[in-house]
PDB file of C-alpha atoms in Angstrom:
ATOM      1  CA  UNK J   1     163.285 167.507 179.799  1.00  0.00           C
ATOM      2  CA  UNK J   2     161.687 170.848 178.692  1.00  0.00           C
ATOM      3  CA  UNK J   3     159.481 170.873 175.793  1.00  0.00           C
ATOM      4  CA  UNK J   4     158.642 173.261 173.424  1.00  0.00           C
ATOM      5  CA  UNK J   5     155.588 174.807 172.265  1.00  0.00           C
ATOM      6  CA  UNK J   6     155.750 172.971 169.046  1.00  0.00           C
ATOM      7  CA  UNK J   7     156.277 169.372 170.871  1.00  0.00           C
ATOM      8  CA  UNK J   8     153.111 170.478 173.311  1.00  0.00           C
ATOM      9  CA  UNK J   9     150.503 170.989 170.071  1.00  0.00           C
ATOM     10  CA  UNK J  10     151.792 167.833 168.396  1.00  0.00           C
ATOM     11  CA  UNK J  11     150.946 165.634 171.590  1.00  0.00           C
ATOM     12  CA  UNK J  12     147.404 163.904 171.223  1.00  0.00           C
ATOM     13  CA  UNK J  13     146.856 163.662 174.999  1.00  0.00           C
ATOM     14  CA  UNK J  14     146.659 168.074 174.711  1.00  0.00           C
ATOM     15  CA  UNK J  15     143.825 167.497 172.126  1.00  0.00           C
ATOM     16  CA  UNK J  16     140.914 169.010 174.025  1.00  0.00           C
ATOM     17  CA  UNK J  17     137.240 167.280 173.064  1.00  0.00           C
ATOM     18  CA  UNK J  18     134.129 168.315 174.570  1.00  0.00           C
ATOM     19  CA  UNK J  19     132.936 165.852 177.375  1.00  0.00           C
ATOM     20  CA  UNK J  20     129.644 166.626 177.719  1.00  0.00           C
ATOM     21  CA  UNK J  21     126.728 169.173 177.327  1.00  0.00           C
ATOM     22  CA  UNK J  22     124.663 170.441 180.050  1.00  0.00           C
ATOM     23  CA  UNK J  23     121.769 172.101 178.841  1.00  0.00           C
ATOM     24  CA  UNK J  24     119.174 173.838 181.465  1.00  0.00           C
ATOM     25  CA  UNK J  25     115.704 174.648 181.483  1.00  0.00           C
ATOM     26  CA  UNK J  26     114.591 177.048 184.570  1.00  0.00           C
ATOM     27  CA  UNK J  27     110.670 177.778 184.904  1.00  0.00           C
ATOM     28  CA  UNK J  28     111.257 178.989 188.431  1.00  0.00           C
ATOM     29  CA  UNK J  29     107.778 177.110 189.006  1.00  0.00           C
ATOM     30  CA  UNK J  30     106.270 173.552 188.959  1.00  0.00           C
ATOM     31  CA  UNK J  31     103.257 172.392 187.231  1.00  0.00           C
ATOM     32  CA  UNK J  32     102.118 172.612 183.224  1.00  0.00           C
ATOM     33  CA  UNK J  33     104.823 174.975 182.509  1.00  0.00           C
ATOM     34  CA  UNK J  34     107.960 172.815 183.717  1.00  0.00           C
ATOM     35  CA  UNK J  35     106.393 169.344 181.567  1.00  0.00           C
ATOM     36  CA  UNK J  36     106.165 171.544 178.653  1.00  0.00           C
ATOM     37  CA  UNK J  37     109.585 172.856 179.106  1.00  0.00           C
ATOM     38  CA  UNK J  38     110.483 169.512 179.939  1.00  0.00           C
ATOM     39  CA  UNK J  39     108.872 168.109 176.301  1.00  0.00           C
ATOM     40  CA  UNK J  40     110.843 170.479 174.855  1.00  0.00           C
ATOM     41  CA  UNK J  41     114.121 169.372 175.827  1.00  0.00           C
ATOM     42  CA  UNK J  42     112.853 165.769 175.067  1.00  0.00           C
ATOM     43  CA  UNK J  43     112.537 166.999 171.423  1.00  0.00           C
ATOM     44  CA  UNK J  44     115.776 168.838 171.144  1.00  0.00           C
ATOM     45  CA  UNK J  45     117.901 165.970 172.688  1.00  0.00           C
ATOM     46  CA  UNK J  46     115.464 162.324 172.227  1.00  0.00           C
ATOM     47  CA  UNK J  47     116.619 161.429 175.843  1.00  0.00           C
ATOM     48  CA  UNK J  48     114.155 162.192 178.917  1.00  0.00           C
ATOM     49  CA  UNK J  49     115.370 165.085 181.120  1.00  0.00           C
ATOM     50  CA  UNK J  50     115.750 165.197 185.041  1.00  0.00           C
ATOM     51  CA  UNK J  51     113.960 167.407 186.952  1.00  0.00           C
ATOM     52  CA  UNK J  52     115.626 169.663 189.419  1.00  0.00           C
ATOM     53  CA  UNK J  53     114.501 170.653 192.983  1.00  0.00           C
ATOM     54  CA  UNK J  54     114.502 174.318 194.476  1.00  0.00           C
ATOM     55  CA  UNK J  55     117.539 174.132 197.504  1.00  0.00           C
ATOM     56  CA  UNK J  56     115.744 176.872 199.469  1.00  0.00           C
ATOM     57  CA  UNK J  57     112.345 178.903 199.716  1.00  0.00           C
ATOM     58  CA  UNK J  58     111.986 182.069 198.279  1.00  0.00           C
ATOM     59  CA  UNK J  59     109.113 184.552 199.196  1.00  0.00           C
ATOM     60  CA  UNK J  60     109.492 186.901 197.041  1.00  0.00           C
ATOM     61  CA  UNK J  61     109.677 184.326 193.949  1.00  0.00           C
ATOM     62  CA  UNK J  62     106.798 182.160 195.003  1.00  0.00           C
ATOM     63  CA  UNK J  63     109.328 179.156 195.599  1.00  0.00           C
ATOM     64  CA  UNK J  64     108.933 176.505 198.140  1.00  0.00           C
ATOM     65  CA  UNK J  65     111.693 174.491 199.360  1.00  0.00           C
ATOM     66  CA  UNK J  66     112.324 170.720 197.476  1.00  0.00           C
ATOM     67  CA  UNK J  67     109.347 172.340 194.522  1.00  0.00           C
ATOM     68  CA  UNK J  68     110.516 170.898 191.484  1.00  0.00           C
ATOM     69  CA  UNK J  69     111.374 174.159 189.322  1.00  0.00           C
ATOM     70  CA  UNK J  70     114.080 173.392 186.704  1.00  0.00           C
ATOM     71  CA  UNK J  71     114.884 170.503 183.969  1.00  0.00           C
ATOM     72  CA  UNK J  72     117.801 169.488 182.626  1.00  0.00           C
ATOM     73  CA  UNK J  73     119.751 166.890 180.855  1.00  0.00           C
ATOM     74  CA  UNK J  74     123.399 166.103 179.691  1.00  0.00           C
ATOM     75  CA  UNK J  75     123.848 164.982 176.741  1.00  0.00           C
ATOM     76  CA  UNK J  76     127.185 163.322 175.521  1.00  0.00           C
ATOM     77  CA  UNK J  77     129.390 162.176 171.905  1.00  0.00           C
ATOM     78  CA  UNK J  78     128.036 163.714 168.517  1.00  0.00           C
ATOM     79  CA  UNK J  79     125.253 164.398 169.537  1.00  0.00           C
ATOM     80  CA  UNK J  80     126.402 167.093 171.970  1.00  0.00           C
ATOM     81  CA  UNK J  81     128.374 168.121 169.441  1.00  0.00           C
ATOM     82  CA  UNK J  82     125.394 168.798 166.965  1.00  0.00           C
ATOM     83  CA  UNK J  83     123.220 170.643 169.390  1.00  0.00           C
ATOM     84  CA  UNK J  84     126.193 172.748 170.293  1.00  0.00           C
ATOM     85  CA  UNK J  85     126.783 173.749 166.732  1.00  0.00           C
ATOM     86  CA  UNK J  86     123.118 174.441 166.723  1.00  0.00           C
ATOM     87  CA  UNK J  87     123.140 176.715 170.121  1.00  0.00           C
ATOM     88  CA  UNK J  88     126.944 178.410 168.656  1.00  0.00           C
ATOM     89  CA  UNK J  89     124.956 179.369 165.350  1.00  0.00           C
ATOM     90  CA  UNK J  90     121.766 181.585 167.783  1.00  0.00           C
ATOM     91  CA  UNK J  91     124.814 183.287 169.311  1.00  0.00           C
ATOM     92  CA  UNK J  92     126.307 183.515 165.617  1.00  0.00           C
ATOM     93  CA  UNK J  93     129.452 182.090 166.856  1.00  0.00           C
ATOM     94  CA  UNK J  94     130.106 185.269 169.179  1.00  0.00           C
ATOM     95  CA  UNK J  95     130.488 185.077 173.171  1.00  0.00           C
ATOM     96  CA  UNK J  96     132.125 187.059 176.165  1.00  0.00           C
ATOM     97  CA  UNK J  97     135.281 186.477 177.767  1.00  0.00           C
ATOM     98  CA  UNK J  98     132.826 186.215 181.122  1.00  0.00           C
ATOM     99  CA  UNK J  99     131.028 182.996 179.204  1.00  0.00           C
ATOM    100  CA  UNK J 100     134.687 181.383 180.424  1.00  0.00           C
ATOM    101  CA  UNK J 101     135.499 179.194 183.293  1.00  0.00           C
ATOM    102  CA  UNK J 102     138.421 179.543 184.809  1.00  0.00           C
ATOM    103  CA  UNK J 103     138.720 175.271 184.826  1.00  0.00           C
ATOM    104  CA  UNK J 104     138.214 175.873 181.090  1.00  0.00           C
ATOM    105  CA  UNK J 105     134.796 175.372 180.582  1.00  0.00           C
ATOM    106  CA  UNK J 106     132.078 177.814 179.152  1.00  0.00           C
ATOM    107  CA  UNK J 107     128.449 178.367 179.099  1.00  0.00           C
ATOM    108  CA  UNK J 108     125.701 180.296 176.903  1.00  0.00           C
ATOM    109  CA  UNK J 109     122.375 181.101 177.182  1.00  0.00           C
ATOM    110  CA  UNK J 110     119.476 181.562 174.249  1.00  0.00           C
ATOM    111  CA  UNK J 111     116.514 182.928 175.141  1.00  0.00           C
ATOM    112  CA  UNK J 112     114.146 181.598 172.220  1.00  0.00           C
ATOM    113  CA  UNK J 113     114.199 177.527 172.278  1.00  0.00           C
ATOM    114  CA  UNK J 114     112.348 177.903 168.664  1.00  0.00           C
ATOM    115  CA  UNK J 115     116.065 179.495 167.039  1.00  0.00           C
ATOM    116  CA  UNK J 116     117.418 175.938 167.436  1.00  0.00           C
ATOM    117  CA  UNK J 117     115.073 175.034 164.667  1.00  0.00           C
ATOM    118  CA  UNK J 118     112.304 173.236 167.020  1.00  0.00           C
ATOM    119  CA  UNK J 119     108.718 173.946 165.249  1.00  0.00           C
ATOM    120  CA  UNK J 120     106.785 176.486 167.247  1.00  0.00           C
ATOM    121  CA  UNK J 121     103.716 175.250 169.126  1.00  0.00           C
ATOM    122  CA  UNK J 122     100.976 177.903 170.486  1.00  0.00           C
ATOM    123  CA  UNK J 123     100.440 174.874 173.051  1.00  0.00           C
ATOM    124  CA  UNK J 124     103.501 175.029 174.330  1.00  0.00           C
ATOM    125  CA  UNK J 125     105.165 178.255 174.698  1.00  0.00           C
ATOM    126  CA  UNK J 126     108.412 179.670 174.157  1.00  0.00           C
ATOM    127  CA  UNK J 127     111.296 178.977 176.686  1.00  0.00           C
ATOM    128  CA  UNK J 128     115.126 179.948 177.106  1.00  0.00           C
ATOM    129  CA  UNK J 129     117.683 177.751 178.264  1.00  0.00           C
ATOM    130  CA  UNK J 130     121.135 177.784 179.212  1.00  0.00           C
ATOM    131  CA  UNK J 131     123.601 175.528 177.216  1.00  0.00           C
ATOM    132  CA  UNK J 132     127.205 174.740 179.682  1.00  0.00           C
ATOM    133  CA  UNK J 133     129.944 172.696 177.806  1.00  0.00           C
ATOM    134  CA  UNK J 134     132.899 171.068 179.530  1.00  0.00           C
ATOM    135  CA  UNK J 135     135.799 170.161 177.903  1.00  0.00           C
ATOM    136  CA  UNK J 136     138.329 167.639 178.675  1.00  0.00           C
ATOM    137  CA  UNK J 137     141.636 165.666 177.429  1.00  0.00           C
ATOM    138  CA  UNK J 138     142.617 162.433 177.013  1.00  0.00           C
ATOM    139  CA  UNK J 139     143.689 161.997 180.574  1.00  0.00           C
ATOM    140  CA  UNK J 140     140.941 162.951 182.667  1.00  0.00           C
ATOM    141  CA  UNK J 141     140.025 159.633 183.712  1.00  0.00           C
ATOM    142  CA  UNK J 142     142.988 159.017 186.264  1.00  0.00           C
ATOM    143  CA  UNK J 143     140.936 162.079 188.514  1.00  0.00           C
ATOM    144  CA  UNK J 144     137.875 159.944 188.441  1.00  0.00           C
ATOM    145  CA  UNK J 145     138.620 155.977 188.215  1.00  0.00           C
ATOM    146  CA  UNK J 146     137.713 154.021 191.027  1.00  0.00           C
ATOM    147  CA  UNK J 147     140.773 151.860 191.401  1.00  0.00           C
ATOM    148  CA  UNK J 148     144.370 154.029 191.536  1.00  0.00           C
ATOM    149  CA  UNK J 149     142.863 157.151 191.258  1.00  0.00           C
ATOM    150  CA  UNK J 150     145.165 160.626 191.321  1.00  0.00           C
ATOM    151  CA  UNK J 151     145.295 163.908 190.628  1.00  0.00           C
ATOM    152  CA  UNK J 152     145.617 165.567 186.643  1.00  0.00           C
ATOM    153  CA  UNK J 153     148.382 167.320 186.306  1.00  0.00           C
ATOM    154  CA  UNK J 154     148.558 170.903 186.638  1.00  0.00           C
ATOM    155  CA  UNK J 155     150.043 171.359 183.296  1.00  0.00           C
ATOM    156  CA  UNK J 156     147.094 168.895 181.444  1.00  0.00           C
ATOM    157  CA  UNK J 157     144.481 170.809 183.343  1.00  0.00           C
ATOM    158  CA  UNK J 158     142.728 173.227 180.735  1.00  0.00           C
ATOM    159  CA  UNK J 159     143.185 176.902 181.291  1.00  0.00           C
ATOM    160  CA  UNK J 160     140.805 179.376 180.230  1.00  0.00           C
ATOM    161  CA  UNK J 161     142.861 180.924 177.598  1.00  0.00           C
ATOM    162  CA  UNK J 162     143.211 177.193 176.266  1.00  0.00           C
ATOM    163  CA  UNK J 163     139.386 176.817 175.735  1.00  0.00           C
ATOM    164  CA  UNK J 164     139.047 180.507 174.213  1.00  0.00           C
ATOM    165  CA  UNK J 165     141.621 179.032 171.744  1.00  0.00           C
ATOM    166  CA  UNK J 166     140.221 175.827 171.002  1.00  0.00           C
ATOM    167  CA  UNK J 167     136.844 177.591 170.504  1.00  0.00           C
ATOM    168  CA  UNK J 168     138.563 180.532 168.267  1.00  0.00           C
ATOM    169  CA  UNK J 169     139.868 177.539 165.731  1.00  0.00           C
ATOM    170  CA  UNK J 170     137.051 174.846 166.371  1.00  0.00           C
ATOM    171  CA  UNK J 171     134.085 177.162 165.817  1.00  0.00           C
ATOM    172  CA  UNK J 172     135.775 180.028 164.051  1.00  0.00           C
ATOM    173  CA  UNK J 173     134.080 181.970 166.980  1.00  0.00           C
ATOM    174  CA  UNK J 174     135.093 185.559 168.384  1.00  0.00           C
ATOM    175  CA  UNK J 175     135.104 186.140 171.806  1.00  0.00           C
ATOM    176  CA  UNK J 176     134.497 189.502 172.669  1.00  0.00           C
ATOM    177  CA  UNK J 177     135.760 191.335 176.149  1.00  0.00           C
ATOM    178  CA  UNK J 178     133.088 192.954 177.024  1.00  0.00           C
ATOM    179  CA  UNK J 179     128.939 192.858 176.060  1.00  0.00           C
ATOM    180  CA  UNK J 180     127.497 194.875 173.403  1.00  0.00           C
ATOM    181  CA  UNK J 181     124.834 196.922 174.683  1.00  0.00           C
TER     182      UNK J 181
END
């Protein structure tokens, strides 16, 4: 049986909900810098971030191999939702085309952590961080269950052209082709 367009947008398994927010913090070096970045994301989210490890060393950068240079935490529900709206409002609702995943997924980055309405401290600094959101379906689960598990669909898999819509009507964002310089 073939369905139509209308019968696809009326069936709540196509709803697409965000899953979860990434949001990253890169210092590029260890020490006093990366626990104040790391405070910071404490006070924008109230959970405790994980710190990340460099993969490789880099000369040039001053980065040694397993140095811990990067935080991060996920962040999940309304919550993710609120910080997103928060993130969305810096980039007044406007990204690229290239922000985009192919798997339907998109990222952002702020440079100013103090635009998401965190009170400046001279103690700490000012860092930028990079804000990745993946979306999902009802659905999902079957591709990551322990018991039974199978493959989604390639027609319930999200498409980019499906997030730039849901973000279009969601946020009443504009996504623009190519950057402004």
């Amino acid at each position: 049986m073939v369905r139509t367009a209308e019968q696809k947008k009326l069936n709540p398994m196509r709803d697409i909900k965000v899953d979860k927010l990434i949001i990253n913090c890169c210092v590029g070096e260890s020490g006093d810098r990366l626990t104040k970045a790391a405070r910071v994301l404490e006070q924008l989210t109230g959970q405790e971030p994980v710190y990340s490890k460099a993969r490789y060393t880099v000369r040039q950068f001053g980065i040694r191999r397993n140095e811990k240079i990067s935080v991060h935490v996920t962040v999940r529900g309304d919550k993710a939702l609120e910080i997103l709206e928060r993130g969305l409002k810096v980039k007044e609702f406007e990204l690229l085309q290239q922000n985009f995943s192919s798997t339907g997924n998109f990222g952002f980055g702020i440079s100013e952590h103090i635009d998401l309405g965190i009170k400046y401290d001279t103690n700490t600094g000012i860092y930028g961080m990079d804000f990745y959101v993946v979306l999902t379906r009802k659905g999902y689960r079957v591709g990551k269950r322990k018991l039974q598990q199978s493959r989604v669909g390639k027609n319930h898999r999200i498409t980019a052209t499906e997030s730039i819509d849901w973000f279009k009507k969601t946020y009443d964002g504009l996504v623009l082709a190519e950057p402004s310089v």
